Coordinates of C-alpha atoms in Angstrom, one line a residue:
Chain A
X1 CA 0.1 0.2 0.2
X2 CA 1.3 3.2 -0.9
X3 CA 2.0 5.9 1.8
X4 CA 3.0 9.6 2.1
X5 CA 1.8 12.6 3.0
X6 CA -1.1 14.4 3.2
X7 CA -1.7 18.2 3.6
X8 CA -4.5 20.1 4.7
X9 CA -4.4 23.8 2.8
X10 CA -6.1 26.9 2.7
X11 CA -5.3 29.4 0.5
X12 CA -1.9 31.9 0.5
X13 CA -0.2 30.3 3.8
X14 CA -0.5 27.2 2.6
X15 CA 0.8 27.8 -0.8
X16 CA 4.0 29.1 0.3
X17 CA 4.5 26.2 2.7
X18 CA 3.9 23.4 0.1
X19 CA 6.6 25.0 -2.1
X20 CA 8.6 24.1 0.7
X21 CA 6.9 20.8 1.3
X22 CA 7.0 19.2 -2.5
X23 CA 11.1 20.3 -2.4
X24 CA 11.3 17.4 0.3
X25 CA 8.6 15.0 -0.4
X26 CA 8.0 13.5 -3.8
X27 CA 5.2 14.6 -5.5
X28 CA 3.7 11.1 -5.9
X29 CA 3.5 11.2 -2.4
X30 CA 2.1 14.0 -1.6
X31 CA -2.1 14.8 -1.4
X32 CA -3.0 18.1 -0.5
X33 CA -6.8 18.3 0.6
X34 CA -8.2 21.7 0.1
X35 CA -10.6 24.1 1.4
X36 CA -13.7 24.6 -0.7
X37 CA -15.6 26.7 2.1
X38 CA -14.6 30.0 0.2
X39 CA -15.8 28.8 -3.2
X40 CA -18.7 31.0 -4.5
X41 CA -20.7 31.6 -8.0
X42 CA -20.0 34.5 -9.3
X43 CA -20.8 36.1 -12.9
X44 CA -22.1 32.4 -13.8
X45 CA -18.5 31.4 -12.8
X46 CA -17.4 28.8 -10.2
X47 CA -14.8 30.7 -8.3
X48 CA -12.5 28.3 -5.9
X49 CA -9.9 30.4 -4.4
X50 CA -7.7 28.0 -2.4
X51 CA -8.0 25.2 -5.1
X52 CA -6.4 28.0 -7.4
X53 CA -4.1 29.4 -4.8
X54 CA -2.9 26.0 -3.8
X55 CA -2.4 25.2 -7.7
X56 CA -0.8 28.3 -8.9
X57 CA 1.6 28.3 -5.8
X58 CA 2.8 24.1 -6.8
X59 CA 2.7 25.2 -10.1
X60 CA 5.4 28.3 -9.6
X61 CA 2.9 30.2 -11.0
X62 CA 1.7 32.5 -8.0
X63 CA 2.6 35.9 -7.6
X64 CA 4.6 36.3 -4.4
X65 CA 4.1 39.7 -3.8
X66 CA 0.3 39.9 -3.7
X67 CA 0.3 36.5 -2.3
X68 CA -2.7 35.5 -4.4
X69 CA -3.7 35.0 -7.8
X70 CA -0.8 34.8 -10.9
X71 CA 2.2 36.1 -11.4
X72 CA 2.5 38.8 -14.5
X73 CA -1.3 39.0 -14.4
X74 CA -3.6 41.2 -16.2
X75 CA -6.7 42.6 -15.2
X76 CA -8.6 44.2 -18.9
X77 CA -11.7 41.9 -17.9
X78 CA -12.3 43.0 -14.5
X79 CA -11.5 46.9 -15.5
X80 CA -13.9 46.5 -18.4
X81 CA -16.6 45.2 -15.7
X82 CA -15.9 47.9 -13.3
X83 CA -16.7 50.3 -16.2
X84 CA -19.6 48.6 -16.9
X85 CA -21.0 48.6 -13.5
X86 CA -18.7 49.3 -10.4
X87 CA -20.7 47.0 -7.9
X88 CA -20.3 43.8 -10.0
X89 CA -16.5 44.5 -10.2
X90 CA -15.8 43.5 -6.5
X91 CA -13.9 40.3 -6.8
X92 CA -10.3 40.5 -8.7
X93 CA -10.5 37.8 -11.1
X94 CA -7.5 38.2 -13.3
X95 CA -7.3 37.5 -16.9
X96 CA -5.1 34.3 -16.6
X97 CA -6.9 33.4 -13.9
X98 CA -10.3 33.5 -15.4
X99 CA -8.9 30.4 -17.7
X100 CA -9.0 28.9 -15.0
X101 CA -12.7 29.4 -13.9
X102 CA -13.8 29.1 -17.6
X103 CA -12.2 25.9 -17.8
X104 CA -13.9 24.6 -14.4
X105 CA -17.1 26.1 -14.9
X106 CA -17.4 24.4 -18.2
X107 CA -16.2 21.2 -16.8
X108 CA -19.0 21.5 -14.0
X109 CA -21.7 22.2 -16.1
X110 CA -21.4 19.3 -18.8
X111 CA -21.2 16.9 -15.6
X112 CA -17.9 16.5 -14.2
X113 CA -17.5 16.8 -10.5
X114 CA -15.3 19.0 -8.7
X115 CA -12.6 16.9 -8.4
X116 CA -12.6 15.8 -11.8
X117 CA -12.2 19.5 -12.8
X118 CA -9.2 19.9 -10.4
X119 CA -7.6 17.0 -11.9
X120 CA -7.8 18.8 -15.0
X121 CA -6.6 22.2 -14.1
X122 CA -3.9 20.6 -12.2
X123 CA -2.4 18.6 -15.1
X124 CA -3.0 21.4 -17.1
X125 CA -0.9 23.4 -15.2
X126 CA 1.8 20.5 -15.0
X127 CA 1.7 20.2 -11.2
X128 CA 2.8 16.5 -10.2
X129 CA 1.3 16.3 -6.4
X130 CA -2.2 15.3 -5.9
X131 CA -5.1 18.0 -5.2
X132 CA -8.5 17.2 -4.0
X133 CA -11.0 19.6 -3.1
X134 CA -12.1 18.5 0.5
X135 CA -15.7 17.4 -1.0
X136 CA -17.5 17.7 -4.3
X137 CA -20.8 18.7 -2.4
X138 CA -21.3 22.3 -1.6
X139 CA -20.1 23.6 1.7
X140 CA -20.4 27.1 2.0
X141 CA -18.5 29.1 5.0
X142 CA -21.0 31.8 6.5
X143 CA -20.8 34.1 8.6
X144 CA -23.1 36.1 11.1
X145 CA -22.1 39.6 11.0
X146 CA -23.6 42.9 12.7
X147 CA -22.7 45.2 9.7
X148 CA -24.0 49.1 10.3
X149 CA -26.5 47.7 13.3
X150 CA -28.2 45.1 10.8
X151 CA -27.4 41.4 11.7
X152 CA -26.5 39.7 8.2
X153 CA -25.9 36.3 7.1
X154 CA -23.0 36.5 4.7
X155 CA -21.1 34.6 2.4
X156 CA -17.1 34.5 3.8
X157 CA -16.2 36.3 0.7
X158 CA -18.6 39.2 0.9
X159 CA -17.3 39.5 4.5
X160 CA -13.7 39.4 3.4
X161 CA -13.4 40.8 0.1
X162 CA -16.7 42.6 -0.8
X163 CA -16.8 44.6 2.7
X164 CA -13.1 44.6 3.5
X165 CA -13.9 42.5 6.9
X166 CA -15.0 45.4 9.0
X167 CA -18.1 43.7 10.0
X168 CA -18.7 42.1 13.5
X169 CA -18.4 38.5 13.4
X170 CA -20.8 36.5 15.6
X171 CA -20.7 33.2 14.4
X172 CA -19.1 31.1 11.7
X173 CA -21.1 28.3 10.0
X174 CA -20.3 25.7 7.6
X175 CA -23.2 25.7 5.5
X176 CA -23.8 22.4 3.9
X177 CA -20.9 20.6 5.8
X178 CA -23.5 17.9 7.8
X179 CA -24.3 16.4 4.4
X180 CA -21.0 16.5 2.8
X181 CA -19.1 13.4 1.7
X182 CA -15.2 13.7 1.4
X183 CA -14.2 14.1 -1.9
X184 CA -13.1 10.8 -3.8
X185 CA -9.3 9.6 -2.7
X186 CA -9.6 12.0 0.4
X187 CA -10.7 9.5 3.2
X188 CA -8.0 7.1 1.6
X189 CA -5.2 9.4 1.7
X190 CA -5.4 10.5 4.9
X191 CA -5.9 6.9 6.3
X192 CA -2.9 5.5 4.5
X193 CA -0.9 8.8 5.2
X194 CA 2.7 8.6 7.4
X195 CA 1.8 12.1 8.4
X196 CA -0.9 14.7 8.0
X197 CA 0.2 18.0 7.9
X198 CA -1.8 21.0 8.9
X199 CA -0.8 24.0 6.7
X200 CA -0.2 27.5 8.4
X201 CA -3.3 28.3 7.2
X202 CA -6.8 30.4 9.3
X203 CA -7.6 27.6 11.5
X204 CA -11.3 28.8 11.2
X205 CA -12.1 29.4 8.0
X206 CA -9.5 27.5 6.0
X207 CA -8.8 24.3 7.8
X208 CA -12.3 24.3 9.9
X209 CA -14.1 23.5 6.5
X210 CA -12.0 20.4 6.1
X211 CA -12.6 19.4 9.1
X212 CA -15.8 19.7 9.7
X213 CA -16.7 17.3 6.5
X214 CA -17.8 14.2 8.4
X215 CA -15.3 11.5 8.7
X216 CA -12.6 13.9 8.1
X217 CA -11.5 14.8 11.8
X218 CA -11.8 11.4 13.2
X219 CA -9.5 10.2 10.1
X220 CA -6.6 12.6 10.6
X221 CA -6.6 12.1 14.1
X222 CA -6.1 8.3 13.5
X223 CA -2.7 9.4 11.9
X224 CA 0.5 11.1 12.8
X225 CA -0.5 14.8 12.7
X226 CA 2.4 17.8 12.7
X227 CA 1.0 21.7 12.3
X228 CA 2.4 25.0 11.3
X229 CA 1.6 28.0 13.3
X230 CA -0.2 30.9 11.1
X231 CA 0.1 33.0 13.9
X232 CA 3.2 34.7 14.2
X233 CA 4.1 37.0 17.0
X234 CA 0.1 37.1 18.1
X235 CA -0.8 38.3 14.4
X236 CA -1.5 36.2 11.2
X237 CA 0.9 36.2 8.6
X238 CA -1.5 36.5 6.2
X239 CA -5.3 37.0 5.7
X240 CA -8.0 38.1 9.4
X241 CA -7.4 34.9 11.8
X242 CA -7.0 37.4 14.2
X243 CA -10.7 38.3 13.3
X244 CA -12.0 35.2 13.7
X245 CA -10.3 33.1 16.0
X246 CA -12.0 34.9 18.8
X247 CA -15.3 34.3 17.5
X248 CA -14.6 30.6 18.0
X249 CA -12.8 30.9 21.5
X250 CA -9.4 30.5 20.3
X251 CA -6.8 32.7 21.8
X252 CA -4.7 34.6 19.0
X253 CA -1.6 33.1 19.7
X254 CA 1.1 30.4 18.4
X255 CA -0.5 28.2 21.0
X256 CA -4.2 29.2 20.7
X257 CA -4.4 28.1 16.8
X258 CA -3.1 25.1 18.4
X259 CA -6.2 24.5 20.6
X260 CA -7.9 24.4 17.0
X261 CA -6.7 21.0 16.3
X262 CA -7.5 19.5 20.1
X263 CA -7.5 15.8 20.2
X264 CA -5.6 15.8 16.6
X265 CA -2.3 16.9 16.9
X266 CA 1.1 15.1 17.6
X267 CA 3.4 18.3 16.9
X268 CA 3.0 21.9 16.6
X269 CA 5.6 23.9 14.9
X270 CA 6.2 27.8 16.3
X271 CA 7.7 30.8 14.9
X272 CA 11.3 32.2 16.4
X273 CA 9.1 35.0 17.6
X274 CA 7.2 32.6 19.7
X275 CA 9.8 31.0 21.1
X276 CA 8.8 32.2 24.6
X277 CA 5.7 30.4 24.2
X278 CA 7.2 26.8 23.6
X279 CA 7.0 25.5 26.9
X280 CA 3.7 26.6 27.2
X281 CA 2.7 25.1 24.3
X282 CA 4.4 21.9 25.2
X283 CA 2.6 21.9 28.7
X284 CA -1.0 22.6 27.4
X285 CA -1.0 20.7 24.2
X286 CA 0.7 17.4 25.8
X287 CA 3.0 17.8 22.1
X288 CA 6.1 18.0 20.8
X289 CA 6.8 21.4 19.7
X290 CA 9.6 23.0 17.3
X291 CA 10.7 26.7 17.2
X292 CA 11.8 27.7 13.8
X293 CA 11.6 30.4 11.1
X294 CA 8.1 30.3 9.8
X295 CA 8.0 33.5 7.8
X296 CA 8.2 31.9 4.3
X297 CA 10.0 34.6 2.4
X298 CA 11.4 32.1 -0.2
X299 CA 11.1 28.3 -1.1
X300 CA 14.5 27.3 0.8
X301 CA 13.0 28.9 4.0
X302 CA 9.5 26.5 3.6
X303 CA 11.7 23.9 2.5
X304 CA 13.4 24.0 6.2
X305 CA 10.2 24.5 7.7
X306 CA 8.5 21.4 5.9
X307 CA 11.6 19.5 6.6
X308 CA 11.7 20.7 10.7
X309 CA 7.6 19.7 10.7
X310 CA 8.1 16.4 9.1
X311 CA 10.9 15.4 11.5
X312 CA 8.9 15.8 14.4
X313 CA 6.6 13.0 13.7
X314 CA 8.1 10.5 11.4
Chain B
X1 CA -47.4 58.8 -30.0
X2 CA -44.0 58.5 -30.8
X3 CA -42.8 56.9 -34.0
X4 CA -39.3 56.4 -35.3
X5 CA -37.1 54.0 -36.9
X6 CA -36.7 49.7 -36.2
X7 CA -34.0 48.0 -37.7
X8 CA -33.8 44.3 -37.5
X9 CA -30.3 43.3 -36.9
X10 CA -27.8 40.2 -36.8
X11 CA -23.9 41.2 -36.5
X12 CA -21.2 42.7 -38.5
X13 CA -23.1 44.0 -41.7
X14 CA -25.8 45.5 -39.3
X15 CA -23.1 47.0 -36.9
X16 CA -21.5 48.9 -39.6
X17 CA -24.8 49.8 -41.3
X18 CA -26.1 51.1 -37.7
X19 CA -23.2 53.4 -37.7
X20 CA -24.8 55.1 -40.4
X21 CA -28.2 55.3 -39.5
X22 CA -27.2 56.6 -36.1
X23 CA -26.1 59.6 -38.0
X24 CA -29.1 60.2 -39.6
X25 CA -31.6 59.1 -37.1
X26 CA -31.8 60.3 -33.6
X27 CA -31.1 58.0 -31.2
X28 CA -34.3 58.5 -28.9
X29 CA -36.1 57.8 -32.8
X30 CA -34.3 54.1 -33.2
X31 CA -34.6 50.7 -31.6
X32 CA -32.5 48.0 -33.0
X33 CA -34.5 44.5 -32.4
X34 CA -31.3 41.8 -32.8
X35 CA -31.0 38.0 -33.2
X36 CA -30.7 35.8 -30.2
X37 CA -30.8 32.5 -32.2
X38 CA -26.6 32.4 -32.3
X39 CA -26.6 32.7 -28.5
X40 CA -24.6 30.3 -26.5
X41 CA -23.9 29.3 -23.6
X42 CA -20.1 28.6 -22.7
X43 CA -18.2 27.9 -19.9
X44 CA -20.9 29.2 -17.6
X45 CA -21.2 32.3 -19.5
X46 CA -24.2 33.7 -21.3
X47 CA -23.0 34.6 -24.9
X48 CA -25.2 36.7 -27.1
X49 CA -23.2 37.9 -30.3
X50 CA -25.2 39.6 -32.3
X51 CA -26.0 41.8 -29.4
X52 CA -23.0 42.3 -28.4
X53 CA -21.6 43.0 -32.0
X54 CA -24.5 45.6 -32.7
X55 CA -23.6 47.3 -28.9
X56 CA -20.0 47.4 -29.5
X57 CA -20.5 49.0 -33.0
X58 CA -23.1 51.6 -32.0
X59 CA -20.7 52.6 -29.0
X60 CA -17.7 52.7 -31.3
X61 CA -15.9 50.1 -29.6
X62 CA -16.1 47.5 -32.6
X63 CA -12.9 46.5 -34.0
X64 CA -13.6 47.5 -38.0
X65 CA -10.9 45.1 -39.3
X66 CA -11.7 41.9 -37.5
X67 CA -15.3 42.8 -37.9
X68 CA -16.4 41.5 -34.2
X69 CA -15.4 41.8 -30.8
X70 CA -14.0 44.9 -29.6
X71 CA -11.3 47.0 -30.8
X72 CA -7.5 47.1 -28.8
X73 CA -9.0 43.4 -27.6
X74 CA -6.3 41.4 -25.7
X75 CA -6.7 37.5 -25.3
X76 CA -5.1 36.7 -22.6
X77 CA -7.9 34.3 -20.7
X78 CA -8.2 32.7 -24.1
X79 CA -4.9 32.2 -24.6
X80 CA -4.6 30.7 -21.1
X81 CA -7.7 28.5 -21.4
X82 CA -6.2 27.0 -24.6
X83 CA -2.9 26.1 -22.8
X84 CA -5.1 24.3 -20.1
X85 CA -6.9 22.8 -22.8
X86 CA -7.2 23.7 -26.3
X87 CA -10.0 21.7 -27.2
X88 CA -12.4 24.4 -24.7
X89 CA -10.6 27.3 -26.3
X90 CA -12.8 27.2 -29.8
X91 CA -14.9 30.2 -29.2
X92 CA -12.6 33.1 -29.3
X93 CA -13.6 35.4 -26.0
X94 CA -11.6 38.5 -25.9
X95 CA -10.5 39.7 -22.1
X96 CA -12.6 42.7 -22.8
X97 CA -15.7 41.4 -24.2
X98 CA -15.5 38.9 -21.5
X99 CA -16.2 41.4 -19.0
X100 CA -19.5 41.9 -20.6
X101 CA -20.4 38.0 -20.6
X102 CA -19.7 38.2 -16.7
X103 CA -22.1 41.1 -15.9
X104 CA -24.7 39.8 -18.4
X105 CA -24.8 36.2 -16.9
X106 CA -24.6 37.9 -13.4
X107 CA -27.5 39.6 -14.0
X108 CA -29.3 36.7 -15.6
X109 CA -28.1 34.5 -12.7
X110 CA -29.9 37.1 -10.3
X111 CA -33.2 36.8 -12.0
X112 CA -32.9 39.7 -14.5
X113 CA -34.4 39.2 -18.1
X114 CA -32.2 39.2 -21.2
X115 CA -33.9 42.7 -21.7
X116 CA -33.0 43.8 -18.3
X117 CA -29.3 42.5 -18.7
X118 CA -29.0 44.0 -22.2
X119 CA -30.3 47.2 -21.0
X120 CA -27.6 47.4 -18.4
X121 CA -24.8 46.7 -20.6
X122 CA -25.9 49.2 -23.2
X123 CA -26.3 52.0 -20.7
X124 CA -22.9 51.2 -19.3
X125 CA -21.1 51.2 -22.9
X126 CA -23.2 54.7 -23.1
X127 CA -24.9 53.6 -26.1
X128 CA -28.0 55.8 -26.7
X129 CA -30.6 54.3 -29.0
X130 CA -32.6 51.6 -27.8
X131 CA -31.1 47.7 -28.2
X132 CA -33.7 44.9 -27.7
X133 CA -32.6 41.1 -28.1
X134 CA -35.9 39.7 -30.1
X135 CA -37.2 37.6 -27.6
X136 CA -35.8 36.9 -24.0
X137 CA -37.0 33.3 -24.3
X138 CA -34.4 31.0 -25.7
X139 CA -34.4 30.4 -29.5
X140 CA -31.6 28.3 -30.6
X141 CA -30.6 28.3 -34.5
X142 CA -29.6 24.4 -35.1
X143 CA -28.5 23.4 -38.5
X144 CA -28.7 19.7 -39.9
X145 CA -25.1 19.1 -41.2
X146 CA -23.9 16.0 -42.8
X147 CA -20.8 16.0 -41.0
X148 CA -17.8 13.3 -41.9
X149 CA -20.8 11.3 -43.3
X150 CA -22.9 11.5 -39.8
X151 CA -26.0 13.4 -39.9
X152 CA -25.8 15.7 -37.0
X153 CA -27.8 18.2 -35.1
X154 CA -25.3 21.5 -34.7
X155 CA -25.7 24.7 -32.7
X156 CA -25.1 27.2 -35.4
X157 CA -21.8 28.3 -33.3
X158 CA -21.1 24.5 -33.5
X159 CA -21.2 24.8 -37.1
X160 CA -19.8 28.2 -37.9
X161 CA -17.1 28.3 -35.3
X162 CA -16.1 25.3 -33.9
X163 CA -16.1 23.3 -36.9
X164 CA -15.5 26.2 -39.8
X165 CA -18.8 26.0 -41.5
X166 CA -17.2 22.8 -43.4
X167 CA -20.1 20.7 -43.2
X168 CA -22.9 20.1 -45.8
X169 CA -26.1 21.8 -44.4
X170 CA -29.4 20.1 -45.0
X171 CA -31.4 22.5 -42.4
X172 CA -32.1 25.4 -40.6
X173 CA -34.3 25.1 -37.7
X174 CA -34.9 27.9 -34.7
X175 CA -35.4 25.7 -31.7
X176 CA -38.1 27.2 -29.3
X177 CA -39.1 30.1 -31.8
X178 CA -43.0 28.8 -32.3
X179 CA -42.8 29.2 -28.2
X180 CA -40.9 32.5 -27.7
X181 CA -42.4 35.8 -27.2
X182 CA -41.4 39.2 -28.6
X183 CA -39.2 40.5 -25.7
X184 CA -41.3 43.9 -24.2
X185 CA -41.2 46.7 -26.2
X186 CA -40.2 45.0 -29.5
X187 CA -43.7 44.6 -31.2
X188 CA -44.8 48.0 -29.6
X189 CA -41.4 49.7 -31.3
X190 CA -42.3 47.8 -34.7
X191 CA -45.9 49.1 -34.8
X192 CA -45.5 52.4 -34.6
X193 CA -42.8 52.6 -36.7
X194 CA -42.7 54.9 -39.8
X195 CA -40.2 52.8 -40.8
X196 CA -38.6 49.4 -40.5
X197 CA -35.2 48.8 -41.8
X198 CA -33.6 45.2 -42.4
X199 CA -30.2 45.3 -42.0
X200 CA -27.6 43.8 -44.3
X201 CA -27.2 40.6 -42.5
X202 CA -27.7 36.8 -43.0
X203 CA -31.1 36.6 -44.0
X204 CA -31.4 32.9 -43.2
X205 CA -29.9 32.8 -39.7
X206 CA -29.9 36.6 -38.6
X207 CA -32.9 38.1 -39.6
X208 CA -34.5 34.7 -40.3
X209 CA -34.8 33.9 -36.3
X210 CA -36.0 37.3 -35.4
X211 CA -39.2 36.6 -38.0
X212 CA -39.6 33.1 -37.0
X213 CA -40.5 34.8 -33.5
X214 CA -44.4 34.5 -33.3
X215 CA -46.0 37.8 -34.3
X216 CA -43.0 39.6 -35.2
X217 CA -43.2 39.1 -39.1
X218 CA -47.0 40.2 -39.6
X219 CA -46.3 43.4 -37.6
X220 CA -43.3 44.3 -39.4
X221 CA -45.3 43.5 -42.6
X222 CA -48.0 46.3 -41.5
X223 CA -45.5 48.7 -41.6
X224 CA -43.3 50.4 -44.3
X225 CA -40.1 48.1 -44.9
X226 CA -36.8 48.9 -46.5
X227 CA -34.2 46.6 -46.5
X228 CA -30.4 46.4 -47.9
X229 CA -29.0 43.6 -49.7
X230 CA -26.3 41.2 -47.8
X231 CA -25.4 39.7 -50.9
X232 CA -22.8 41.9 -53.1
X233 CA -21.9 40.8 -57.0
X234 CA -23.2 37.3 -55.8
X235 CA -21.1 36.9 -52.6
X236 CA -22.2 37.9 -49.0
X237 CA -19.9 41.1 -48.0
X238 CA -19.4 39.3 -44.5
X239 CA -20.3 35.6 -42.9
X240 CA -21.4 32.5 -45.0
X241 CA -25.0 33.5 -46.1
X242 CA -24.2 31.9 -49.8
X243 CA -23.4 28.7 -47.7
X244 CA -27.2 28.8 -46.0
X245 CA -29.4 30.6 -48.6
X246 CA -29.7 28.0 -51.2
X247 CA -30.7 25.5 -47.9
X248 CA -33.6 27.3 -47.7
X249 CA -34.2 27.9 -51.5
X250 CA -32.8 31.2 -52.1
X251 CA -30.8 32.2 -54.9
X252 CA -27.6 33.7 -53.9
X253 CA -28.0 37.1 -55.3
X254 CA -29.0 40.8 -54.7
X255 CA -32.4 39.3 -55.5
X256 CA -32.7 36.0 -54.1
X257 CA -32.2 37.6 -50.8
X258 CA -35.0 39.9 -50.9
X259 CA -37.2 36.6 -51.8
X260 CA -36.5 36.1 -47.7
X261 CA -38.7 39.1 -47.1
X262 CA -41.6 38.4 -49.6
X263 CA -44.6 40.3 -48.6
X264 CA -43.1 42.5 -45.9
X265 CA -40.9 44.5 -48.2
X266 CA -41.7 47.8 -49.8
X267 CA -38.2 49.1 -51.3
X268 CA -34.8 47.5 -51.5
X269 CA -31.2 48.7 -51.9
X270 CA -28.6 46.9 -53.8
X271 CA -24.9 47.9 -54.6
X272 CA -23.8 49.5 -57.5
X273 CA -22.1 46.1 -58.6
X274 CA -25.7 44.7 -58.8
X275 CA -27.2 47.5 -60.7
X276 CA -27.7 45.0 -63.7
X277 CA -29.8 43.5 -61.6
X278 CA -32.4 46.3 -60.7
X279 CA -34.5 46.1 -63.1
X280 CA -35.5 42.3 -62.5
X281 CA -35.6 43.1 -58.8
X282 CA -38.3 45.7 -59.6
X283 CA -40.2 43.6 -61.4
X284 CA -39.6 40.2 -59.4
X285 CA -39.9 42.0 -56.4
X286 CA -42.8 44.6 -56.8
X287 CA -41.0 47.3 -54.7
X288 CA -39.0 50.3 -54.9
X289 CA -35.3 50.0 -55.8
X290 CA -32.5 51.9 -55.4
X291 CA -28.8 51.4 -56.4
X292 CA -25.6 52.7 -54.4
X293 CA -22.8 52.2 -52.8
X294 CA -23.3 49.6 -49.9
X295 CA -19.8 48.7 -49.1
X296 CA -19.4 50.1 -45.7
X297 CA -15.8 50.8 -45.6
X298 CA -16.3 53.8 -43.0
X299 CA -19.4 55.5 -41.4
X300 CA -19.9 58.1 -44.2
X301 CA -20.4 55.5 -46.6
X302 CA -22.8 54.1 -43.7
X303 CA -24.7 57.3 -43.2
X304 CA -25.3 57.7 -47.2
X305 CA -26.6 54.2 -47.4
X306 CA -29.2 54.6 -44.8
X307 CA -30.2 58.0 -46.1
X308 CA -30.6 55.9 -49.0
X309 CA -32.8 53.5 -47.8
X310 CA -35.1 55.8 -45.2
X311 CA -35.6 58.0 -48.4
X312 CA -37.0 55.4 -50.5
X313 CA -40.0 54.7 -48.0
X314 CA -40.2 58.3 -46.1

């Protein structure tokens, strides 16, 4: 039976880390299970921000400075859309990125599953590791917010991109998660994995939806699991984990983030900036803790981080 | 009661002619009723080639050399799509053009009718005349062809763009036309029009679908009608009317094209190249015939042509 490494991944932080992981794990041994809770239907297109981010990073097509989207991107279509209707252009779609959405939506309209469409895109971009959506069923991350005095139920992207994360969040829900089935191959990959790596992604809205798919969390917990803290020096390296972690009762720290994975972790990696928290982490979490550089300014740092993480549990 | 001019329009030929028509008719007096039989769903997007062509020409955004699409267009998304999957990239979608499809599809998904979506696009591009789809209901131009020895039922765009019009056509059908209703405002505009102009478009697959919408043909026939021949010197100025006219029993000539409008026409305009056919046209068609320059190399030629056409029936 083949074994290997399964990575649970969200967007940017995961993408940077995976650049390092593929440097130390043969691609045929790596399966990346990606959050689809942020997916949206927009302008008729099915957009999967985390799947695409992971794919672009692994294809070495990601824009490292911007963090999201493709390098050498153009925004001609978006600029035209904004000229036609400024309200319609709230979600940034690059011209190169659009090709991914066009291909995927056409495949889905033709009856393909999201897994199948993803495999075509991954193959088309020459990416060797296996990339799987957490589920082929729709799971939608929704936030109950107070916006301008009104209680609203927003899609994650409406909260995050359209409204600039300015609203107070009361609750996070994964609509459809209860009925979702893991995508084909996900449980199988986890069950035979030598190690599961939780990428340095937002524990609430990136890794949270993956673990909310029935069967995923216990399967992961049954394997050796190492996670990398997405919180460095009390702040997220990217995104807005600091806004959402308190909503679900997590302290915004390199220790607090690990509590999202209570009962599942065997090891945890924190940044040098959080060396002072290492003893507390060991005590509170009861797992092996490594302190290393987690600020992935290039692929070499990411590879060293991946090696450190794997060494903790293998 | 307001009056004015109604133009029945397909794609390129109509677009060029309309540039002239707006030079001689106040925009508030002009309503363009456009073929939607060529519309397609592709990559999840609703694409309306003739509506967009007419809109781009009237907005002075059309590419005169290419004939279709927008001037100063880019094809970054299409090139990426081709790289991902060559088979998927058969229909040319420019980056600027994509914005139109994104906006329209989003509006339709949100419950708007095609008329409403079209009005938003027309307004967004600053076009003053009214542009109406022939119907908000789907009418699909389909061709029965013999392709590599097989009898196939193809969408017009599959025949024309995807397969390069290489198949023998046996029949032309307007799927859904029997149940289609004219879009809001179409019948009203025709019924109060001082003149209906049939643009120099393909009589079979551009004007044919419009007249196949129940109620349209009798309404048009009740008004003064002038048409411009899309056939010059025995050949279409653009497109492939010569392939399809024989299928429906029309001679490929400046006289044959007019027979598509038997019982409806009051006047017909042919090119100087067909001056020798003018007497036959008058005799056979029993309508006023003018001979003038119909090869619209610029807006001035188009304006003179429009003036000649209107003068014949007003």
